[in-house]
Amino acid sequence: MRRVVRADAGRIFALAALVLFGTAAVVHAETLVPADTSLAAQQDAQQAIPLDSLSPEAQQTIWDVASRPTIFRRLPTERVACDPDMYRTLVRNPELIINIWQMMGVTDISMVRTGAYAFDSDDKAGTTSQIELLYGDDNLHIFYATCRYDGTLLARPVNSRVVLVLRSSFAQAPDGSSLVTSTMDAFIRIDHLTANLVARTLTPMIGRTADHNFGESFRFVARVNATAEENSPGLQQLAQRLTQVQPAVRAQLAEAAGLVEQRHAARQSAASPTIILGQDTPPAAQPEEFSPAQQAPPQDENVSGRPAPGRTITLRR
């Protein structure tokens, strides 16, 4: 029995590796702006929170942390090549990337969806979290988490509350593909009298780890998108193997992969016009200016009941 399990695990790992890294597609990703912990960055991040668009309960929950954080950090601004629909699918369903990493054996983190926009997470190193997506639209997503650390770095458990504000903007590359630039602001409030000690002790480590994880995550988003362009059937097959992801969410990934493939094929076709002998070569088609409303028109709610890309998520706690 153990040999069968190991063999199955090996085949799943091989499938994930082949699908995601077996294409010749180049992943475009770069860091534009380094991390920032200044007061000016913190104030800018606070002003970006759309309090008027939140329910009173959500306003209080978010602002109680964001107005008086023990630790604030603006993570490095990253730009990657990614289709808007694929990007929003992965942002709104973070368990997709976690489960793919699990299949590849590169993480011990677990993440389980517990509600329409709620997740439980365990990093297997002492930190457990309950996470909610409180707000989401085309360009802004706000996550709230309650976390507990009970590990070897500190003598006693530490509880914290975290607000993550992810701002994204989209542009068109010269070849017509989509580029997404993302900035994440992290507000962390550590409870009780240990806050100052923990902040002084752990802030440098937390900052470096967060910067690295954010950059690697978004490079992986670009990798998934590139795979959808070059091998959409393989990615759709991989989606069906994600056993820690609900079927409706797997279907969202498969649907996004199909859209990415179609748009990639359309760009390739537009860039290679038909040449008729005896006529001059026609000029290459010029890409239109990117508009999320044109590229990803609002759709009916999907099978999971979650808003389709382009819809605004507003939740009441």
CSV table of C-alpha atoms in Angstrom, one decimal:
chain,number,residue,atom,x,y,z
A,1,MET,CA,0.0,0.0,0.0
A,2,ARG,CA,2.8,2.4,0.9
A,3,ARG,CA,4.5,1.8,-2.4
A,4,VAL,CA,1.3,2.5,-4.3
A,5,VAL,CA,0.8,5.8,-2.4
A,6,ARG,CA,4.4,6.8,-3.1
A,7,ALA,CA,4.0,5.9,-6.8
A,8,ASP,CA,0.9,8.0,-7.1
A,9,ALA,CA,2.6,10.9,-5.3
A,10,GLY,CA,5.5,10.6,-7.7
A,11,ARG,CA,3.2,10.6,-10.8
A,12,ILE,CA,1.3,13.6,-9.5
A,13,PHE,CA,4.6,15.5,-8.8
A,14,ALA,CA,5.9,14.6,-12.3
A,15,LEU,CA,2.6,15.8,-13.9
A,16,ALA,CA,2.8,19.1,-12.1
A,17,ALA,CA,6.4,19.7,-12.9
A,18,LEU,CA,5.9,18.7,-16.6
A,19,VAL,CA,2.8,20.9,-17.0
A,20,LEU,CA,4.3,24.0,-15.3
A,21,PHE,CA,7.9,23.8,-16.3
A,22,GLY,CA,7.8,21.7,-19.5
A,23,THR,CA,7.0,24.6,-21.8
A,24,ALA,CA,9.4,26.9,-23.5
A,25,ALA,CA,7.4,30.0,-22.5
A,26,VAL,CA,9.4,32.8,-20.9
A,27,VAL,CA,8.1,34.2,-17.7
A,28,HIS,CA,8.2,37.9,-17.5
A,29,ALA,CA,8.5,39.2,-13.9
A,30,GLU,CA,10.4,42.1,-12.3
A,31,THR,CA,10.6,44.0,-9.1
A,32,LEU,CA,9.9,47.7,-9.7
A,33,VAL,CA,10.1,49.3,-6.3
A,34,PRO,CA,11.8,48.0,-3.1
A,35,ALA,CA,10.0,47.5,0.2
A,36,ASP,CA,9.1,50.6,2.2
A,37,THR,CA,8.3,51.0,5.9
A,38,SER,CA,8.1,54.8,6.0
A,39,LEU,CA,5.4,56.8,7.6
A,40,ALA,CA,4.6,58.3,4.2
A,41,ALA,CA,4.0,54.8,2.7
A,42,GLN,CA,1.8,53.9,5.7
A,43,GLN,CA,-0.3,57.0,5.3
A,44,ASP,CA,-0.7,56.4,1.6
A,45,ALA,CA,-1.7,52.8,2.2
A,46,GLN,CA,-4.3,53.9,4.8
A,47,GLN,CA,-5.8,56.4,2.3
A,48,ALA,CA,-6.1,53.6,-0.3
A,49,ILE,CA,-8.6,51.7,1.9
A,50,PRO,CA,-12.1,52.3,0.5
A,51,LEU,CA,-13.9,52.6,3.9
A,52,ASP,CA,-17.0,54.1,2.3
A,53,SER,CA,-17.4,50.9,0.3
A,54,LEU,CA,-17.3,48.6,3.3
A,55,SER,CA,-20.0,47.6,5.8
A,56,PRO,CA,-19.7,49.2,9.3
A,57,GLU,CA,-18.5,45.9,10.7
A,58,ALA,CA,-15.8,45.6,8.1
A,59,GLN,CA,-14.8,49.2,8.5
A,60,GLN,CA,-14.2,48.7,12.2
A,61,THR,CA,-12.4,45.4,11.7
A,62,ILE,CA,-10.0,46.8,9.2
A,63,TRP,CA,-9.4,50.2,10.6
A,64,ASP,CA,-8.8,49.0,14.1
A,65,VAL,CA,-5.7,47.3,12.7
A,66,ALA,CA,-4.7,49.7,9.9
A,67,SER,CA,-4.9,52.8,12.0
A,68,ARG,CA,-2.6,51.6,14.7
A,69,PRO,CA,-0.3,48.8,13.4
A,70,THR,CA,2.5,47.4,15.5
A,71,ILE,CA,4.3,46.7,12.2
A,72,PHE,CA,3.7,48.2,8.7
A,73,ARG,CA,5.4,47.2,5.6
A,74,ARG,CA,4.8,47.9,1.9
A,75,LEU,CA,6.2,44.9,0.1
A,76,PRO,CA,8.2,45.3,-3.1
A,77,THR,CA,6.1,46.3,-6.1
A,78,GLU,CA,6.1,43.5,-8.6
A,79,ARG,CA,5.2,43.4,-12.3
A,80,VAL,CA,4.4,40.1,-14.0
A,81,ALA,CA,2.8,39.1,-17.3
A,82,CYS,CA,-0.6,37.7,-16.5
A,83,ASP,CA,-4.1,37.7,-18.0
A,84,PRO,CA,-6.5,39.7,-15.8
A,85,ASP,CA,-9.0,36.8,-15.5
A,86,MET,CA,-6.2,34.4,-14.5
A,87,TYR,CA,-4.8,36.9,-12.0
A,88,ARG,CA,-8.1,37.5,-10.2
A,89,THR,CA,-8.8,33.7,-10.2
A,90,LEU,CA,-5.6,33.0,-8.4
A,91,VAL,CA,-5.8,36.0,-6.0
A,92,ARG,CA,-9.4,35.2,-5.0
A,93,ASN,CA,-8.7,31.5,-4.6
A,94,PRO,CA,-5.2,31.3,-3.0
A,95,GLU,CA,-5.6,27.7,-2.1
A,96,LEU,CA,-5.0,26.9,-5.8
A,97,ILE,CA,-1.4,27.9,-5.7
A,98,ILE,CA,-0.9,26.3,-2.3
A,99,ASN,CA,-2.3,23.0,-3.5
A,100,ILE,CA,-0.1,23.1,-6.6
A,101,TRP,CA,2.9,23.7,-4.4
A,102,GLN,CA,1.9,20.8,-2.2
A,103,MET,CA,1.7,18.6,-5.3
A,104,MET,CA,5.2,19.6,-6.2
A,105,GLY,CA,6.5,19.0,-2.7
A,106,VAL,CA,7.8,22.6,-2.2
A,107,THR,CA,5.7,23.7,0.7
A,108,ASP,CA,4.3,22.3,4.0
A,109,ILE,CA,1.6,25.0,4.2
A,110,SER,CA,-2.0,23.9,4.2
A,111,MET,CA,-4.9,26.0,3.3
A,112,VAL,CA,-8.6,24.9,3.4
A,113,ARG,CA,-11.6,27.0,2.3
A,114,THR,CA,-14.1,27.2,5.1
A,115,GLY,CA,-16.6,29.6,3.5
A,116,ALA,CA,-17.3,31.6,0.4
A,117,TYR,CA,-14.4,34.0,1.1
A,118,ALA,CA,-12.8,32.4,4.2
A,119,PHE,CA,-9.8,30.1,4.7
A,120,ASP,CA,-7.9,28.3,7.4
A,121,SER,CA,-4.1,28.2,7.0
A,122,ASP,CA,-1.3,26.4,8.9
A,123,ASP,CA,2.3,26.9,7.9
A,124,LYS,CA,3.5,23.9,10.0
A,125,ALA,CA,6.1,26.1,11.6
A,126,GLY,CA,3.9,27.4,14.5
A,127,THR,CA,1.6,29.9,12.8
A,128,THR,CA,-2.1,29.2,12.2
A,129,SER,CA,-4.4,31.7,10.6
A,130,GLN,CA,-8.1,32.4,9.8
A,131,ILE,CA,-8.3,34.5,6.7
A,132,GLU,CA,-11.1,36.4,5.0
A,133,LEU,CA,-11.4,38.2,1.7
A,134,LEU,CA,-13.4,41.3,2.9
A,135,TYR,CA,-13.4,43.3,-0.3
A,136,GLY,CA,-12.5,42.8,-3.9
A,137,ASP,CA,-12.9,44.6,-7.2
A,138,ASP,CA,-10.9,44.7,-10.5
A,139,ASN,CA,-7.9,46.6,-8.9
A,140,LEU,CA,-8.1,46.1,-5.1
A,141,HIS,CA,-8.4,43.2,-2.7
A,142,ILE,CA,-8.4,43.4,1.1
A,143,PHE,CA,-7.7,40.4,3.2
A,144,TYR,CA,-8.1,40.2,7.0
A,145,ALA,CA,-6.5,37.5,9.1
A,146,THR,CA,-6.3,36.5,12.8
A,147,CYS,CA,-3.1,34.7,13.5
A,148,ARG,CA,-1.5,32.8,16.3
A,149,TYR,CA,2.1,31.9,16.6
A,150,ASP,CA,3.2,29.2,19.0
A,151,GLY,CA,6.6,28.1,18.0
A,152,THR,CA,10.2,27.9,19.0
A,153,LEU,CA,11.2,31.6,18.3
A,154,LEU,CA,9.2,32.9,21.3
A,155,ALA,CA,8.7,31.7,24.8
A,156,ARG,CA,4.9,32.2,24.8
A,157,PRO,CA,2.2,32.2,22.1
A,158,VAL,CA,1.5,35.5,20.3
A,159,ASN,CA,-1.8,36.5,18.7
A,160,SER,CA,-2.0,39.1,16.0
A,161,ARG,CA,-4.4,40.6,13.5
A,162,VAL,CA,-3.4,41.4,9.9
A,163,VAL,CA,-4.8,43.5,7.1
A,164,LEU,CA,-3.4,43.0,3.7
A,165,VAL,CA,-4.2,45.5,1.0
A,166,LEU,CA,-3.4,44.3,-2.5
A,167,ARG,CA,-3.5,47.0,-5.2
A,168,SER,CA,-3.2,46.0,-8.9
A,169,SER,CA,-3.1,47.9,-12.1
A,170,PHE,CA,-3.1,46.5,-15.7
A,171,ALA,CA,-1.4,47.6,-18.8
A,172,GLN,CA,-0.7,46.2,-22.3
A,173,ALA,CA,2.7,45.0,-23.4
A,174,PRO,CA,3.9,45.7,-26.9
A,175,ASP,CA,2.9,42.2,-28.0
A,176,GLY,CA,-0.6,42.8,-26.8
A,177,SER,CA,-0.4,40.6,-23.7
A,178,SER,CA,-1.4,41.9,-20.3
A,179,LEU,CA,1.0,43.1,-17.6
A,180,VAL,CA,-0.1,43.4,-13.9
A,181,THR,CA,1.7,45.6,-11.4
A,182,SER,CA,0.9,44.7,-7.8
A,183,THR,CA,1.7,46.4,-4.5
A,184,MET,CA,0.8,44.8,-1.1
A,185,ASP,CA,0.6,46.8,2.1
A,186,ALA,CA,0.7,44.8,5.3
A,187,PHE,CA,-0.6,46.1,8.6
A,188,ILE,CA,0.1,43.9,11.6
A,189,ARG,CA,-1.2,44.5,15.1
A,190,ILE,CA,0.3,42.3,17.8
A,191,ASP,CA,-1.8,41.9,20.9
A,192,HIS,CA,-0.9,42.3,24.5
A,193,LEU,CA,2.2,43.5,26.2
A,194,THR,CA,4.6,41.4,24.1
A,195,ALA,CA,4.0,43.7,21.1
A,196,ASN,CA,7.0,45.9,21.4
A,197,LEU,CA,9.4,43.1,22.1
A,198,VAL,CA,8.1,41.0,19.3
A,199,ALA,CA,8.2,43.9,16.9
A,200,ARG,CA,11.9,44.6,17.7
A,201,THR,CA,12.8,41.0,17.6
A,202,LEU,CA,10.9,39.7,14.6
A,203,THR,CA,10.4,42.7,12.3
A,204,PRO,CA,13.6,42.2,10.2
A,205,MET,CA,12.9,38.5,9.8
A,206,ILE,CA,9.2,39.0,9.0
A,207,GLY,CA,10.0,41.7,6.5
A,208,ARG,CA,12.6,39.7,4.6
A,209,THR,CA,10.4,36.6,4.6
A,210,ALA,CA,7.3,38.5,3.4
A,211,ASP,CA,9.3,40.2,0.6
A,212,HIS,CA,10.6,36.9,-0.7
A,213,ASN,CA,7.3,35.1,-0.4
A,214,PHE,CA,5.4,37.8,-2.2
A,215,GLY,CA,7.9,37.9,-5.1
A,216,GLU,CA,8.0,34.2,-5.5
A,217,SER,CA,4.2,33.9,-5.4
A,218,PHE,CA,3.7,36.4,-8.1
A,219,ARG,CA,6.4,34.9,-10.3
A,220,PHE,CA,4.5,31.6,-9.9
A,221,VAL,CA,1.3,33.4,-11.0
A,222,ALA,CA,3.2,34.4,-14.1
A,223,ARG,CA,4.3,30.8,-14.6
A,224,VAL,CA,0.7,29.5,-14.3
A,225,ASN,CA,-0.4,32.1,-16.8
A,226,ALA,CA,2.4,31.2,-19.3
A,227,THR,CA,1.5,27.5,-18.9
A,228,ALA,CA,-2.2,28.4,-19.8
A,229,GLU,CA,-1.0,30.1,-22.9
A,230,GLU,CA,1.2,27.2,-24.1
A,231,ASN,CA,-0.5,24.2,-22.6
A,232,SER,CA,-4.0,24.9,-21.5
A,233,PRO,CA,-5.2,21.3,-21.7
A,234,GLY,CA,-2.3,20.2,-19.4
A,235,LEU,CA,-3.2,22.9,-16.8
A,236,GLN,CA,-6.8,22.0,-17.0
A,237,GLN,CA,-5.9,18.4,-16.3
A,238,LEU,CA,-3.7,19.5,-13.4
A,239,ALA,CA,-6.6,21.4,-12.0
A,240,GLN,CA,-8.6,18.2,-11.7
A,241,ARG,CA,-5.8,16.7,-9.5
A,242,LEU,CA,-6.0,19.5,-6.9
A,243,THR,CA,-7.6,17.3,-4.2
A,244,GLN,CA,-7.4,20.1,-1.5
A,245,VAL,CA,-9.5,22.4,-3.7
A,246,GLN,CA,-13.2,22.4,-4.0
A,247,PRO,CA,-14.6,21.3,-7.4
A,248,ALA,CA,-16.1,24.7,-8.2
A,249,VAL,CA,-12.8,26.4,-7.6
A,250,ARG,CA,-11.0,23.8,-9.8
A,251,ALA,CA,-13.6,24.7,-12.5
A,252,GLN,CA,-12.7,28.4,-12.2
A,253,LEU,CA,-9.0,27.6,-12.8
A,254,ALA,CA,-9.9,25.4,-15.8
A,255,GLU,CA,-12.2,28.2,-17.2
A,256,ALA,CA,-9.5,30.9,-16.8
A,257,ALA,CA,-6.9,28.6,-18.5
A,258,GLY,CA,-9.2,28.3,-21.5
A,259,LEU,CA,-9.7,32.1,-21.7
A,260,VAL,CA,-6.0,32.7,-21.5
A,261,GLU,CA,-5.4,30.2,-24.3
A,262,GLN,CA,-8.0,31.8,-26.6
A,263,ARG,CA,-6.6,35.3,-26.1
A,264,HIS,CA,-3.1,34.1,-26.6
A,265,ALA,CA,-4.1,32.4,-29.9
A,266,ALA,CA,-5.9,35.6,-31.0
A,267,ARG,CA,-2.8,37.7,-30.4
A,268,GLN,CA,-0.6,35.2,-32.3
A,269,SER,CA,-3.0,35.2,-35.2
A,270,ALA,CA,-3.2,39.0,-35.3
A,271,ALA,CA,0.6,39.2,-35.3
A,272,SER,CA,0.9,36.8,-38.2
A,273,PRO,CA,-1.3,38.2,-41.0
A,274,THR,CA,-2.0,36.2,-44.2
A,275,ILE,CA,0.3,37.2,-47.1
A,276,ILE,CA,-1.1,37.0,-50.6
A,277,LEU,CA,1.5,36.6,-53.3
A,278,GLY,CA,1.8,39.7,-55.5
A,279,GLN,CA,0.7,42.1,-52.8
A,280,ASP,CA,2.7,44.1,-50.4
A,281,THR,CA,2.9,42.7,-46.9
A,282,PRO,CA,0.2,44.4,-44.8
A,283,PRO,CA,1.3,46.2,-41.6
A,284,ALA,CA,1.1,44.3,-38.4
A,285,ALA,CA,-2.1,44.9,-36.4
A,286,GLN,CA,-1.7,47.4,-33.6
A,287,PRO,CA,-2.8,46.2,-30.2
A,288,GLU,CA,-5.7,48.1,-28.7
A,289,GLU,CA,-5.4,49.9,-25.4
A,290,PHE,CA,-6.1,47.6,-22.5
A,291,SER,CA,-9.4,47.9,-20.7
A,292,PRO,CA,-10.5,45.4,-18.1
A,293,ALA,CA,-14.1,46.0,-19.1
A,294,GLN,CA,-13.3,45.0,-22.7
A,295,GLN,CA,-11.0,42.1,-21.9
A,296,ALA,CA,-13.1,40.6,-19.2
A,297,PRO,CA,-16.7,41.6,-19.6
A,298,PRO,CA,-18.9,41.0,-16.5
A,299,GLN,CA,-20.4,37.5,-16.5
A,300,ASP,CA,-23.1,35.7,-14.5
A,301,GLU,CA,-22.0,34.2,-11.3
A,302,ASN,CA,-20.2,31.0,-11.8
A,303,VAL,CA,-21.0,27.6,-10.3
A,304,SER,CA,-19.4,28.4,-7.0
A,305,GLY,CA,-21.6,31.4,-6.4
A,306,ARG,CA,-18.5,33.6,-6.3
A,307,PRO,CA,-18.5,36.9,-8.4
A,308,ALA,CA,-17.1,36.6,-11.8
A,309,PRO,CA,-14.0,38.7,-12.7
A,310,GLY,CA,-15.0,42.3,-12.9
A,311,ARG,CA,-17.5,42.1,-10.0
A,312,THR,CA,-17.0,43.9,-6.7
A,313,ILE,CA,-16.9,41.8,-3.6
A,314,THR,CA,-18.3,43.5,-0.5
A,315,LEU,CA,-18.9,41.4,2.6
A,316,ARG,CA,-20.5,41.9,5.9
A,317,ARG,CA,-18.9,40.4,8.9
